């Protein structure tokens, strides 16, 4: 989630910035219909790629290491409420998926994260995200201009960390400063010292959205992915260990077999790519490894709890408890969805630390936190979930964040085809990082590259 919507603040600045030049990937020899393409991964990017290739008459195998489709879209039932452990909201920006989800009748109620309430020294203070974005305009003006000029001159500048860029702006002792900082860490999955300012002033911020009043998905995000599967038949529990270039194309080694193919689209996360779990023979080109050095997988922990009834009455769907640093923000699904369900969001290093707690410890922590911050005695929870994407070797974290080494468009360098037959795709390579719809579009971008030869 870049700083547009889910990464909130990022959008206002990024929206006007995203006009920088996007590097174009080299053309490849287009494949003929009927050619065999292996797609690694059955998340939004993999399914997006496979469906387009199948429509165009290709012979496609989707190979998925998990026992389910969806990847980082994973929905569990919290007493009948679809709790998303990964992707939750449908972005309202320039999304290819929102209209499709509408057509499928899968767009559910929205929560309003546009005007969270800050709770500070006993006072409830509504903070409009637009006012935080306005507060950042002055400190970001000069770095933004410099960054834009460098890109205009054909460079790929680095942007320093967010902490460096914003300096003393967003004073954390004020309501807007507290909300601004918490939402940035919570939603960008990284601490502000570790996060490149590119998400604020460079192209990785992507397009912006009008507001943060965004819909969830009927049955949860995994249902949408399942509904998008028309022609493809993902093979589950099959893990790819190597991608080998051959004179005829590629050979894919899995835990079960070797597959010969004309081309492969690899949608495993950059966490998986960086871990070396897939052995590329020969190794990834330097352009790709250099680009990967500027990218990390962040932690975004979600604490989902269900109570027998909603014995709280909050002034807004989103709350930020400024007097306690333990949870970055809270989302209440009682009014919006009619369910006594609360979601705590914790990003960056604090999130990573929570991933080490047992389920019981995490539930106790969150239950105690809620009682102290809401000032009510809550009954024992009826259900609880915590996600642990950082501990999941098939993800390596929640989603990509650019570190301060990131140079503008580094993620798009990964789109460069390898030997004309190996294409990387997915969330981290998308124009706007960290969303299901952009992962879907990026999978289709890679498929279209093989079909038409142009990237
Ligand atoms: C906590 C959290 C909250 C989020 N919130 C939102 C949100 O509100 N809205 C939104 O739009 N997006 C959100 N996202 C981001 C969104 O989930 C991702 O951008 C998107 O799901 C990524 O899709 P993908 O196909 O690129 O990658 P993935 O979903 O990771 O798919 C890659 C697939 O490859 C498989 N794989 C990996 N290695 C191998 C191997 N060796 N062999 C075979 N298969 C392999 C994996 O198992 C996985 O299924 C969130 C993500 C997280 C984690």
Tab-separated table of C-alpha atoms and ligand atoms in Angstrom:
chain	number	residue	atom	x	y	z
A	1	UNK	CA	0.000	0.000	0.000
A	2	UNK	CA	1.670	3.120	-1.125
A	3	UNK	CA	0.896	6.361	0.604
A	4	UNK	CA	-2.154	6.868	-1.527
A	5	UNK	CA	-5.156	5.346	0.199
A	6	UNK	CA	-4.128	2.437	2.366
A	7	UNK	CA	-0.816	4.113	2.840
A	8	UNK	CA	-2.933	7.140	3.211
A	9	UNK	CA	-0.847	10.209	3.101
A	10	UNK	CA	1.304	9.042	0.319
A	11	UNK	CA	-1.372	9.681	-2.255
A	12	UNK	CA	-1.756	13.401	-2.067
A	13	UNK	CA	1.856	13.964	-2.798
A	14	UNK	CA	2.293	10.991	-5.054
A	15	UNK	CA	-0.738	11.688	-7.167
A	16	UNK	CA	0.760	14.768	-8.621
A	17	UNK	CA	4.160	13.188	-8.894
A	18	UNK	CA	3.484	9.936	-10.608
A	19	UNK	CA	3.979	11.481	-14.003
A	20	UNK	CA	7.701	10.577	-14.000
A	21	UNK	CA	9.005	8.473	-16.842
A	22	UNK	CA	8.343	4.756	-16.529
A	23	UNK	CA	11.057	2.544	-17.888
A	24	UNK	CA	9.810	0.318	-20.703
A	25	UNK	CA	10.850	-3.318	-20.681
A	26	UNK	CA	12.644	-4.633	-23.767
A	27	UNK	CA	10.564	-6.290	-26.467
A	28	UNK	CA	10.658	-10.087	-26.753
A	29	UNK	CA	9.888	-12.459	-29.606
A	30	UNK	CA	6.127	-12.956	-29.190
A	31	UNK	CA	5.066	-16.527	-28.472
A	32	UNK	CA	2.680	-18.302	-30.806
A	33	UNK	CA	-0.716	-19.343	-29.462
A	34	UNK	CA	-0.444	-22.933	-28.282
A	35	UNK	CA	2.996	-22.301	-26.727
A	36	UNK	CA	3.475	-23.619	-23.231
A	37	UNK	CA	3.760	-21.114	-20.390
A	38	UNK	CA	4.210	-22.002	-16.727
A	39	UNK	CA	2.892	-19.477	-14.228
A	40	UNK	CA	4.415	-19.751	-10.757
A	41	UNK	CA	1.923	-18.712	-8.067
A	42	UNK	CA	-1.893	-18.636	-7.884
A	43	UNK	CA	-2.314	-15.209	-6.285
A	44	UNK	CA	-3.915	-12.247	-8.063
A	45	UNK	CA	-0.903	-11.755	-10.367
A	46	UNK	CA	-0.634	-15.429	-11.336
A	47	UNK	CA	-4.348	-15.840	-11.996
A	48	UNK	CA	-4.451	-12.536	-13.913
A	49	UNK	CA	-1.590	-13.731	-16.125
A	50	UNK	CA	-2.961	-17.248	-16.629
A	51	UNK	CA	-6.472	-16.124	-17.543
A	52	UNK	CA	-5.174	-13.729	-20.195
A	53	UNK	CA	-2.845	-16.348	-21.688
A	54	UNK	CA	-5.623	-18.943	-21.761
A	55	UNK	CA	-7.985	-16.491	-23.469
A	56	UNK	CA	-5.286	-15.971	-26.104
A	57	UNK	CA	-5.014	-19.729	-26.764
A	58	UNK	CA	-1.847	-20.599	-24.820
A	59	UNK	CA	-1.149	-23.863	-23.032
A	60	UNK	CA	-0.824	-22.752	-19.390
A	61	UNK	CA	0.068	-24.519	-16.162
A	62	UNK	CA	-0.312	-22.602	-12.898
A	63	UNK	CA	1.853	-24.125	-10.201
A	64	UNK	CA	1.093	-23.135	-6.588
A	65	UNK	CA	3.070	-24.273	-3.535
A	66	UNK	CA	0.228	-23.699	-1.066
A	67	UNK	CA	-2.822	-25.901	-0.592
A	68	UNK	CA	-5.049	-23.001	-1.632
A	69	UNK	CA	-5.243	-20.224	-4.213
A	70	UNK	CA	-5.082	-16.537	-3.275
A	71	UNK	CA	-1.550	-16.090	-1.942
A	72	UNK	CA	-1.604	-12.975	0.200
A	73	UNK	CA	-5.374	-12.807	-0.153
A	74	UNK	CA	-6.482	-15.228	2.541
A	75	UNK	CA	-9.868	-15.151	4.228
A	76	UNK	CA	-10.829	-17.023	7.396
A	77	UNK	CA	-14.195	-17.208	9.140
A	78	UNK	CA	-14.449	-15.305	12.408
A	79	UNK	CA	-17.782	-16.687	13.615
A	80	UNK	CA	-19.171	-16.259	10.085
A	81	UNK	CA	-17.533	-12.873	9.472
A	82	UNK	CA	-14.990	-13.054	6.606
A	83	UNK	CA	-11.770	-11.894	8.257
A	84	UNK	CA	-9.063	-11.129	5.720
A	85	UNK	CA	-5.606	-11.983	6.970
A	86	UNK	CA	-4.082	-10.329	3.927
A	87	UNK	CA	-5.745	-7.954	1.461
A	88	UNK	CA	-8.946	-6.445	2.834
A	89	UNK	CA	-10.184	-3.413	0.901
A	90	UNK	CA	-10.744	-2.788	-2.790
A	91	UNK	CA	-8.848	0.266	-3.885
A	92	UNK	CA	-10.994	2.972	-5.422
A	93	UNK	CA	-8.275	4.507	-7.594
A	94	UNK	CA	-7.586	3.494	-11.140
A	95	UNK	CA	-8.550	-0.128	-10.436
A	96	UNK	CA	-9.333	-2.761	-13.074
A	97	UNK	CA	-10.832	-5.004	-10.413
A	98	UNK	CA	-13.416	-2.815	-8.712
A	99	UNK	CA	-15.754	-2.769	-11.754
A	100	UNK	CA	-15.297	-6.547	-12.173
A	101	UNK	CA	-16.070	-7.125	-8.487
A	102	UNK	CA	-19.186	-4.945	-8.901
A	103	UNK	CA	-20.333	-6.988	-11.887
A	104	UNK	CA	-19.806	-10.179	-9.879
A	105	UNK	CA	-21.928	-8.729	-7.064
A	106	UNK	CA	-19.003	-9.058	-4.658
A	107	UNK	CA	-18.689	-5.472	-3.437
A	108	UNK	CA	-19.608	-5.335	0.250
A	109	UNK	CA	-19.986	-2.478	2.735
A	110	UNK	CA	-17.257	0.113	3.122
A	111	UNK	CA	-15.450	1.264	6.208
A	112	UNK	CA	-14.561	4.931	6.478
A	113	UNK	CA	-10.864	5.419	7.144
A	114	UNK	CA	-10.854	8.930	5.696
A	115	UNK	CA	-11.605	10.664	8.998
A	116	UNK	CA	-10.216	8.581	11.864
A	117	UNK	CA	-10.673	9.710	15.433
A	118	UNK	CA	-7.539	10.384	17.444
A	119	UNK	CA	-7.914	9.662	21.144
A	120	UNK	CA	-5.504	11.876	23.006
A	121	UNK	CA	-5.430	12.639	26.721
A	122	UNK	CA	-9.060	11.582	26.999
A	123	UNK	CA	-10.263	13.738	24.090
A	124	UNK	CA	-11.787	12.416	20.863
A	125	UNK	CA	-10.441	14.433	17.905
A	126	UNK	CA	-11.556	13.729	14.315
A	127	UNK	CA	-8.657	14.082	11.874
A	128	UNK	CA	-9.332	14.284	8.161
A	129	UNK	CA	-6.571	12.599	6.141
A	130	UNK	CA	-6.749	15.534	3.725
A	131	UNK	CA	-5.542	17.858	6.498
A	132	UNK	CA	-2.521	15.627	7.130
A	133	UNK	CA	-1.695	15.645	3.445
A	134	UNK	CA	-1.973	19.438	3.449
A	135	UNK	CA	0.427	19.576	6.429
A	136	UNK	CA	3.008	17.676	4.396
A	137	UNK	CA	2.863	19.882	1.347
A	138	UNK	CA	5.333	22.513	2.584
A	139	UNK	CA	8.106	20.183	3.847
A	140	UNK	CA	7.834	18.028	0.737
A	141	UNK	CA	7.758	20.828	-1.829
A	142	UNK	CA	11.535	21.243	-2.312
A	143	UNK	CA	12.447	17.517	-2.218
A	144	UNK	CA	9.588	16.863	-4.613
A	145	UNK	CA	10.805	19.465	-7.075
A	146	UNK	CA	14.361	18.116	-6.900
A	147	UNK	CA	13.152	14.554	-7.385
A	148	UNK	CA	10.960	15.498	-10.326
A	149	UNK	CA	13.749	17.450	-11.977
A	150	UNK	CA	16.147	14.526	-11.654
A	151	UNK	CA	13.602	12.204	-13.223
A	152	UNK	CA	12.870	14.719	-15.965
A	153	UNK	CA	16.602	14.731	-16.751
A	154	UNK	CA	16.431	10.960	-17.121
A	155	UNK	CA	17.875	10.016	-13.723
A	156	UNK	CA	16.587	7.577	-11.152
A	157	UNK	CA	17.125	9.517	-7.916
A	158	UNK	CA	17.084	8.213	-4.375
A	159	UNK	CA	14.660	9.963	-2.038
A	160	UNK	CA	16.059	9.578	1.541
A	161	UNK	CA	13.910	8.073	4.273
A	162	UNK	CA	10.475	9.396	5.155
A	163	UNK	CA	11.830	10.439	8.578
A	164	UNK	CA	14.490	12.559	6.890
A	165	UNK	CA	12.031	14.048	4.456
A	166	UNK	CA	9.350	15.067	6.893
A	167	UNK	CA	11.708	16.059	9.732
A	168	UNK	CA	9.740	17.693	12.525
A	169	UNK	CA	6.516	17.942	10.536
A	170	UNK	CA	3.626	15.850	11.775
A	171	UNK	CA	4.502	16.482	15.416
A	172	UNK	CA	3.548	13.202	17.109
A	173	UNK	CA	2.236	15.060	20.174
A	174	UNK	CA	-0.540	16.611	18.045
A	175	UNK	CA	-3.592	14.654	16.927
A	176	UNK	CA	-2.870	15.027	13.206
A	177	UNK	CA	0.831	14.246	13.657
A	178	UNK	CA	0.070	11.148	15.692
A	179	UNK	CA	-2.535	9.922	13.205
A	180	UNK	CA	-0.357	10.730	10.196
A	181	UNK	CA	2.679	8.900	11.528
A	182	UNK	CA	0.736	5.912	12.850
A	183	UNK	CA	-1.175	5.430	9.618
A	184	UNK	CA	1.965	5.640	7.532
A	185	UNK	CA	3.751	2.970	9.578
A	186	UNK	CA	0.650	0.808	9.971
A	187	UNK	CA	-0.242	0.811	6.333
A	188	UNK	CA	3.145	0.927	4.636
A	189	UNK	CA	4.341	-1.965	6.830
A	190	UNK	CA	7.611	-0.200	7.650
A	191	UNK	CA	9.039	2.234	10.163
A	192	UNK	CA	9.544	5.729	8.791
A	193	UNK	CA	13.362	5.477	9.181
A	194	UNK	CA	13.368	2.368	6.999
A	195	UNK	CA	10.977	3.610	4.340
A	196	UNK	CA	12.083	5.452	1.208
A	197	UNK	CA	10.534	8.861	0.624
A	198	UNK	CA	9.904	7.657	-2.929
A	199	UNK	CA	6.461	6.654	-1.739
A	200	UNK	CA	5.774	10.316	-0.974
A	201	UNK	CA	7.587	12.160	-3.721
A	202	UNK	CA	8.479	9.562	-6.340
A	203	UNK	CA	6.681	7.279	-8.753
A	204	UNK	CA	6.173	4.308	-6.422
A	205	UNK	CA	3.372	6.215	-4.713
A	206	UNK	CA	1.269	5.492	-7.759
A	207	UNK	CA	-2.150	6.917	-8.356
A	208	UNK	CA	-4.217	8.484	-5.650
A	209	UNK	CA	-7.811	7.951	-4.678
A	210	UNK	CA	-10.464	10.406	-3.742
A	211	UNK	CA	-10.998	9.063	-0.267
A	212	UNK	CA	-10.457	6.174	2.085
A	213	UNK	CA	-14.053	5.063	2.236
A	214	UNK	CA	-13.414	1.735	0.608
A	215	UNK	CA	-15.421	-1.418	0.144
A	216	UNK	CA	-14.640	-4.873	1.425
A	217	UNK	CA	-15.523	-8.020	-0.521
A	218	UNK	CA	-18.534	-10.252	0.023
A	219	UNK	CA	-17.078	-13.451	1.496
A	220	UNK	CA	-13.640	-11.824	1.761
A	221	UNK	CA	-10.879	-11.152	-0.737
A	222	UNK	CA	-10.185	-14.815	-1.421
A	223	UNK	CA	-13.739	-15.149	-2.801
A	224	UNK	CA	-12.989	-12.487	-5.389
A	225	UNK	CA	-9.875	-14.326	-6.501
A	226	UNK	CA	-11.823	-17.566	-6.712
A	227	UNK	CA	-14.488	-15.860	-8.826
A	228	UNK	CA	-11.812	-14.558	-11.205
A	229	UNK	CA	-10.670	-18.093	-11.988
A	230	UNK	CA	-12.498	-18.979	-15.190
A	231	UNK	CA	-10.272	-21.128	-17.362
A	232	UNK	CA	-7.166	-21.798	-15.281
A	233	UNK	CA	-6.812	-24.884	-13.123
A	234	UNK	CA	-4.078	-24.152	-10.599
A	235	UNK	CA	-2.134	-27.178	-9.423
A	236	UNK	CA	-1.815	-26.938	-5.639
A	237	UNK	CA	0.871	-28.227	-3.260
A	238	UNK	CA	3.492	-28.066	-5.981
A	239	UNK	CA	6.513	-25.992	-5.119
A	240	UNK	CA	8.980	-24.702	-7.706
A	241	UNK	CA	12.620	-25.015	-6.671
A	242	UNK	CA	14.421	-23.987	-9.877
A	243	UNK	CA	13.948	-22.079	-13.114
A	244	UNK	CA	16.561	-23.151	-15.644
A	245	UNK	CA	17.168	-21.508	-19.001
A	246	UNK	CA	17.480	-23.974	-21.869
A	247	UNK	CA	18.106	-23.531	-25.584
A	248	UNK	CA	14.424	-24.318	-26.224
A	249	UNK	CA	12.987	-22.082	-23.481
A	250	UNK	CA	12.870	-22.942	-19.795
A	251	UNK	CA	12.820	-25.947	-17.509
A	252	UNK	CA	10.940	-25.672	-14.228
A	253	UNK	CA	11.899	-27.989	-11.376
A	254	UNK	CA	9.238	-28.680	-8.778
A	255	UNK	CA	8.965	-30.995	-5.785
A	256	UNK	CA	7.219	-33.463	-8.139
A	257	UNK	CA	8.625	-33.162	-11.643
A	258	UNK	CA	10.457	-31.223	-14.326
A	259	UNK	CA	8.321	-29.142	-16.692
A	260	UNK	CA	9.634	-28.001	-20.075
A	261	UNK	CA	8.021	-24.770	-21.257
A	262	UNK	CA	8.498	-22.005	-23.791
A	263	UNK	CA	8.301	-19.334	-21.087
A	264	UNK	CA	7.610	-18.795	-17.404
A	265	UNK	CA	5.959	-16.004	-15.426
A	266	UNK	CA	7.201	-15.918	-11.834
A	267	UNK	CA	4.772	-14.179	-9.456
A	268	UNK	CA	6.401	-15.231	-6.163
A	269	UNK	CA	6.870	-12.199	-3.891
A	270	UNK	CA	10.170	-10.342	-3.791
A	271	UNK	CA	10.567	-11.885	-0.310
A	272	UNK	CA	10.673	-15.300	-1.986
A	273	UNK	CA	12.976	-14.045	-4.740
A	274	UNK	CA	15.378	-12.507	-2.216
A	275	UNK	CA	15.403	-15.683	-0.089
A	276	UNK	CA	16.833	-17.722	-2.966
A	277	UNK	CA	14.109	-20.366	-2.559
A	278	UNK	CA	13.799	-20.440	-6.342
A	279	UNK	CA	17.159	-21.205	-7.901
A	280	UNK	CA	17.489	-19.281	-11.168
A	281	UNK	CA	20.093	-20.965	-13.410
A	282	UNK	CA	22.010	-18.946	-14.374
A	283	UNK	CA	21.324	-16.441	-11.582
A	284	UNK	CA	19.157	-13.358	-11.926
A	285	UNK	CA	20.843	-10.620	-14.010
A	286	UNK	CA	22.647	-7.810	-12.162
A	287	UNK	CA	19.966	-5.286	-13.163
A	288	UNK	CA	17.467	-7.400	-11.241
A	289	UNK	CA	19.628	-8.077	-8.182
A	290	UNK	CA	20.595	-4.390	-7.950
A	291	UNK	CA	16.930	-3.443	-8.033
A	292	UNK	CA	16.027	-6.022	-5.387
A	293	UNK	CA	18.571	-4.453	-3.015
A	294	UNK	CA	16.328	-1.375	-2.758
A	295	UNK	CA	13.273	-3.387	-1.773
A	296	UNK	CA	12.169	-5.169	1.394
A	297	UNK	CA	9.094	-6.994	2.599
A	298	UNK	CA	7.326	-5.161	5.408
A	299	UNK	CA	5.309	-6.411	8.332
A	300	UNK	CA	1.609	-5.595	8.626
A	301	UNK	CA	0.051	-7.544	11.460
A	302	UNK	CA	-3.709	-7.727	11.717
A	303	UNK	CA	-5.314	-8.655	15.011
A	304	UNK	CA	-8.892	-9.750	14.386
A	305	UNK	CA	-11.214	-10.230	17.332
A	306	UNK	CA	-14.899	-11.033	17.632
A	307	UNK	CA	-16.958	-10.396	20.779
A	308	UNK	CA	-20.449	-11.714	21.621
A	309	UNK	CA	-21.838	-8.220	21.086
A	310	UNK	CA	-20.594	-4.702	20.379
A	311	UNK	CA	-20.446	-3.249	23.887
A	312	UNK	CA	-18.541	-0.228	22.574
A	313	UNK	CA	-19.788	2.818	20.704
A	314	UNK	CA	-17.031	4.486	18.730
A	315	UNK	CA	-17.384	7.841	16.963
A	316	UNK	CA	-15.810	6.561	13.721
A	317	UNK	CA	-14.873	3.323	11.980
A	318	UNK	CA	-11.172	4.076	12.396
A	319	UNK	CA	-9.520	5.022	15.696
A	320	UNK	CA	-5.956	5.934	16.620
A	321	UNK	CA	-5.114	5.732	20.338
A	322	UNK	CA	-2.343	8.287	20.580
A	323	UNK	CA	-1.572	7.715	24.272
A	324	UNK	CA	-0.520	4.118	23.623
A	325	UNK	CA	1.955	3.153	20.906
A	326	UNK	CA	1.058	-0.562	20.921
A	327	UNK	CA	-1.380	-0.644	17.997
A	328	UNK	CA	-1.105	1.717	15.026
A	329	UNK	CA	-4.808	1.919	14.271
A	330	UNK	CA	-8.089	0.181	14.973
A	331	UNK	CA	-10.990	-0.512	12.602
A	332	UNK	CA	-14.468	-1.187	13.950
A	333	UNK	CA	-16.798	-3.349	11.815
A	334	UNK	CA	-19.799	-3.004	14.155
A	335	UNK	CA	-21.523	-0.069	12.443
A	336	UNK	CA	-20.310	-0.632	8.879
A	337	UNK	CA	-20.860	-4.412	8.721
A	338	UNK	CA	-23.156	-5.094	11.687
A	339	UNK	CA	-20.655	-7.468	13.262
A	340	UNK	CA	-19.070	-7.168	16.737
A	341	UNK	CA	-15.635	-7.376	15.171
A	342	UNK	CA	-12.559	-5.187	15.687
A	343	UNK	CA	-9.324	-5.139	13.725
A	344	UNK	CA	-6.029	-3.886	15.149
A	345	UNK	CA	-3.303	-2.991	12.653
A	346	UNK	CA	0.364	-2.915	13.563
A	347	UNK	CA	3.150	-2.266	11.062
A	348	UNK	CA	6.923	-2.250	10.839
A	349	UNK	CA	9.201	-3.579	13.607
A	350	UNK	CA	6.418	-3.490	16.181
A	351	UNK	CA	4.357	-5.722	13.876
A	352	UNK	CA	7.279	-8.060	13.352
A	353	UNK	CA	7.670	-8.448	17.129
A	354	UNK	CA	3.978	-9.341	17.470
A	355	UNK	CA	4.392	-12.114	14.903
A	356	UNK	CA	6.536	-13.956	17.464
A	357	UNK	CA	3.715	-14.160	20.035
A	358	UNK	CA	1.646	-17.333	20.288
A	359	UNK	CA	-2.048	-17.041	19.359
A	360	UNK	CA	-3.004	-17.046	23.062
A	361	UNK	CA	-0.458	-14.362	23.915
A	362	UNK	CA	-1.544	-12.193	20.974
A	363	UNK	CA	-5.243	-12.539	21.873
A	364	UNK	CA	-4.560	-11.624	25.502
A	365	UNK	CA	-2.432	-8.653	24.437
A	366	UNK	CA	-5.119	-7.290	22.104
A	367	UNK	CA	-8.014	-7.941	24.479
A	368	UNK	CA	-6.198	-6.098	27.309
A	369	UNK	CA	-5.257	-3.290	24.945
A	370	UNK	CA	-8.871	-2.831	23.835
A	371	UNK	CA	-10.197	-2.786	27.395
A	372	UNK	CA	-7.673	-0.182	28.466
A	373	UNK	CA	-8.107	2.047	25.387
A	374	UNK	CA	-11.888	1.752	24.999
A	375	UNK	CA	-12.376	2.063	28.749
A	376	UNK	CA	-14.918	-0.770	28.874
A	377	UNK	CA	-14.893	-4.254	30.398
A	378	UNK	CA	-15.184	-6.659	27.488
A	379	UNK	CA	-16.376	-10.264	27.764
A	380	UNK	CA	-14.077	-13.068	26.629
A	381	UNK	CA	-13.578	-12.948	22.830
A	382	UNK	CA	-15.555	-15.444	20.755
A	383	UNK	CA	-12.832	-15.688	18.165
A	384	UNK	CA	-9.396	-14.321	17.338
A	385	UNK	CA	-6.874	-14.412	14.478
A	386	UNK	CA	-3.430	-12.944	13.922
A	387	UNK	CA	-1.553	-13.073	10.604
A	388	UNK	CA	2.159	-13.816	10.335
A	389	UNK	CA	3.251	-13.050	6.779
A	390	UNK	CA	6.813	-12.342	7.896
A	391	UNK	CA	7.124	-15.916	9.109
A	392	UNK	CA	5.566	-17.358	5.957
A	393	UNK	CA	8.349	-18.536	3.604
A	394	UNK	CA	5.966	-18.330	0.627
A	395	UNK	CA	5.493	-14.587	1.218
A	396	UNK	CA	8.431	-13.350	3.327
A	397	UNK	CA	6.379	-10.422	4.606
A	398	UNK	CA	3.183	-8.515	3.901
A	399	UNK	CA	4.182	-6.485	0.879
A	400	UNK	CA	7.096	-4.637	-0.594
A	401	UNK	CA	8.348	-1.346	0.720
A	402	UNK	CA	11.178	0.616	-0.858
A	403	UNK	CA	14.110	1.143	1.511
A	404	UNK	CA	16.230	4.336	1.449
A	405	UNK	CA	18.545	2.687	-1.132
A	406	UNK	CA	15.629	2.489	-3.566
A	407	UNK	CA	16.092	4.482	-6.755
A	408	UNK	CA	13.029	5.687	-8.677
A	409	UNK	CA	11.549	2.867	-10.768
A	410	UNK	CA	13.763	0.152	-9.213
A	411	UNK	CA	10.739	-2.119	-8.982
A	412	UNK	CA	10.020	-1.637	-12.668
A	413	UNK	CA	13.562	-2.768	-13.492
A	414	UNK	CA	12.369	-6.211	-12.460
A	415	UNK	CA	9.993	-6.208	-15.445
A	416	UNK	CA	12.903	-6.595	-17.850
A	417	UNK	CA	12.469	-10.040	-19.475
A	418	UNK	CA	15.267	-12.494	-18.738
A	419	UNK	CA	16.554	-14.188	-21.892
A	420	UNK	CA	13.228	-13.210	-23.468
A	421	UNK	CA	11.461	-16.087	-21.740
A	422	UNK	CA	11.453	-15.492	-17.974
A	423	UNK	CA	9.180	-12.714	-16.730
A	424	UNK	CA	8.750	-11.596	-13.154
A	425	UNK	CA	5.409	-10.092	-12.121
A	426	UNK	CA	3.241	-9.253	-9.153
A	427	UNK	CA	2.533	-6.837	-6.360
A	428	UNK	CA	6.021	-5.333	-6.031
A	429	UNK	CA	6.454	-4.668	-9.755
A	430	UNK	CA	3.139	-2.910	-10.186
A	431	UNK	CA	2.748	0.785	-10.905
A	432	UNK	CA	1.156	1.179	-7.473
A	433	UNK	CA	2.713	-1.248	-5.035
A	434	UNK	CA	0.911	-3.468	-2.544
A	435	UNK	CA	-2.608	-3.987	-3.884
A	436	UNK	CA	-4.580	-6.886	-5.308
A	437	UNK	CA	-5.829	-4.967	-8.333
A	438	UNK	CA	-2.367	-3.759	-9.299
A	439	UNK	CA	-0.936	-7.276	-8.759
A	440	UNK	CA	-3.681	-8.563	-11.077
A	441	UNK	CA	-2.875	-5.900	-13.695
A	442	UNK	CA	0.836	-6.586	-13.410
A	443	UNK	CA	0.305	-10.312	-14.026
A	444	UNK	CA	-1.625	-9.358	-17.144
A	445	UNK	CA	1.151	-6.963	-18.149
A	446	UNK	CA	3.640	-9.863	-18.109
A	447	UNK	CA	1.251	-12.160	-20.005
A	448	UNK	CA	0.615	-9.501	-22.599
A	449	UNK	CA	4.384	-9.053	-22.997
A	450	UNK	CA	4.671	-12.712	-24.019
A	451	UNK	CA	1.618	-12.503	-26.275
A	452	UNK	CA	2.477	-9.290	-28.111
A	453	UNK	CA	6.234	-9.114	-27.540
A	454	UNK	CA	5.974	-5.616	-26.089
A	455	UNK	CA	6.316	-4.612	-22.448
B	1	LIG	C1	-1.700	-7.824	5.748
B	1	LIG	C2	-1.947	-7.400	4.327
B	1	LIG	C3	-2.922	-6.458	4.037
B	1	LIG	C4	-3.184	-6.080	2.733
B	1	LIG	N1	-4.198	-5.209	2.462
B	1	LIG	C5	-4.567	-4.973	1.193
B	1	LIG	C6	-5.760	-4.269	0.908
B	1	LIG	O1	-6.482	-3.860	1.795
B	1	LIG	N2	-6.085	-4.053	-0.404
B	1	LIG	C7	-5.294	-4.523	-1.428
B	1	LIG	O2	-5.647	-4.306	-2.596
B	1	LIG	N3	-4.153	-5.221	-1.185
B	1	LIG	C8	-3.779	-5.473	0.092
B	1	LIG	N4	-2.670	-6.212	0.362
B	1	LIG	C9	-1.741	-6.535	-0.726
B	1	LIG	C10	-2.196	-7.718	-1.559
B	1	LIG	O3	-2.546	-8.782	-0.731
B	1	LIG	C11	-1.064	-8.152	-2.463
B	1	LIG	O4	-0.571	-7.029	-3.200
B	1	LIG	C12	-1.480	-9.192	-3.499
B	1	LIG	O5	-2.285	-10.178	-2.918
B	1	LIG	C13	-0.233	-9.814	-4.094
B	1	LIG	O6	-0.579	-10.720	-5.115
B	1	LIG	P1	0.577	-11.469	-5.930
B	1	LIG	O7	-0.097	-12.415	-6.815
B	1	LIG	O8	1.508	-10.475	-6.497
B	1	LIG	O9	1.438	-12.225	-4.815
B	1	LIG	P2	1.007	-13.441	-3.864
B	1	LIG	O10	-0.386	-13.263	-3.419
B	1	LIG	O11	2.062	-13.546	-2.832
B	1	LIG	O12	1.049	-14.681	-4.831
B	1	LIG	C14	2.233	-15.377	-5.114
B	1	LIG	C15	1.954	-16.856	-5.006
B	1	LIG	O13	3.155	-17.571	-5.323
B	1	LIG	C16	3.214	-18.698	-4.495
B	1	LIG	N5	4.595	-19.171	-4.444
B	1	LIG	C17	5.642	-18.567	-3.818
B	1	LIG	N6	6.751	-19.294	-4.006
B	1	LIG	C18	6.399	-20.357	-4.758
B	1	LIG	C19	7.119	-21.472	-5.272
B	1	LIG	N7	8.422	-21.633	-5.042
B	1	LIG	N8	6.442	-22.397	-5.994
B	1	LIG	C20	5.115	-22.267	-6.251
B	1	LIG	N9	4.385	-21.233	-5.766
B	1	LIG	C21	5.039	-20.288	-5.045
B	1	LIG	C22	2.696	-18.202	-3.168
B	1	LIG	O14	2.264	-19.261	-2.343
B	1	LIG	C23	1.564	-17.286	-3.593
B	1	LIG	O15	0.332	-17.965	-3.634
B	1	LIG	C24	-2.406	-6.632	1.669
B	1	LIG	C25	-1.442	-7.592	1.948
B	1	LIG	C26	-1.227	-7.974	3.252
B	1	LIG	C27	-0.208	-9.059	3.511
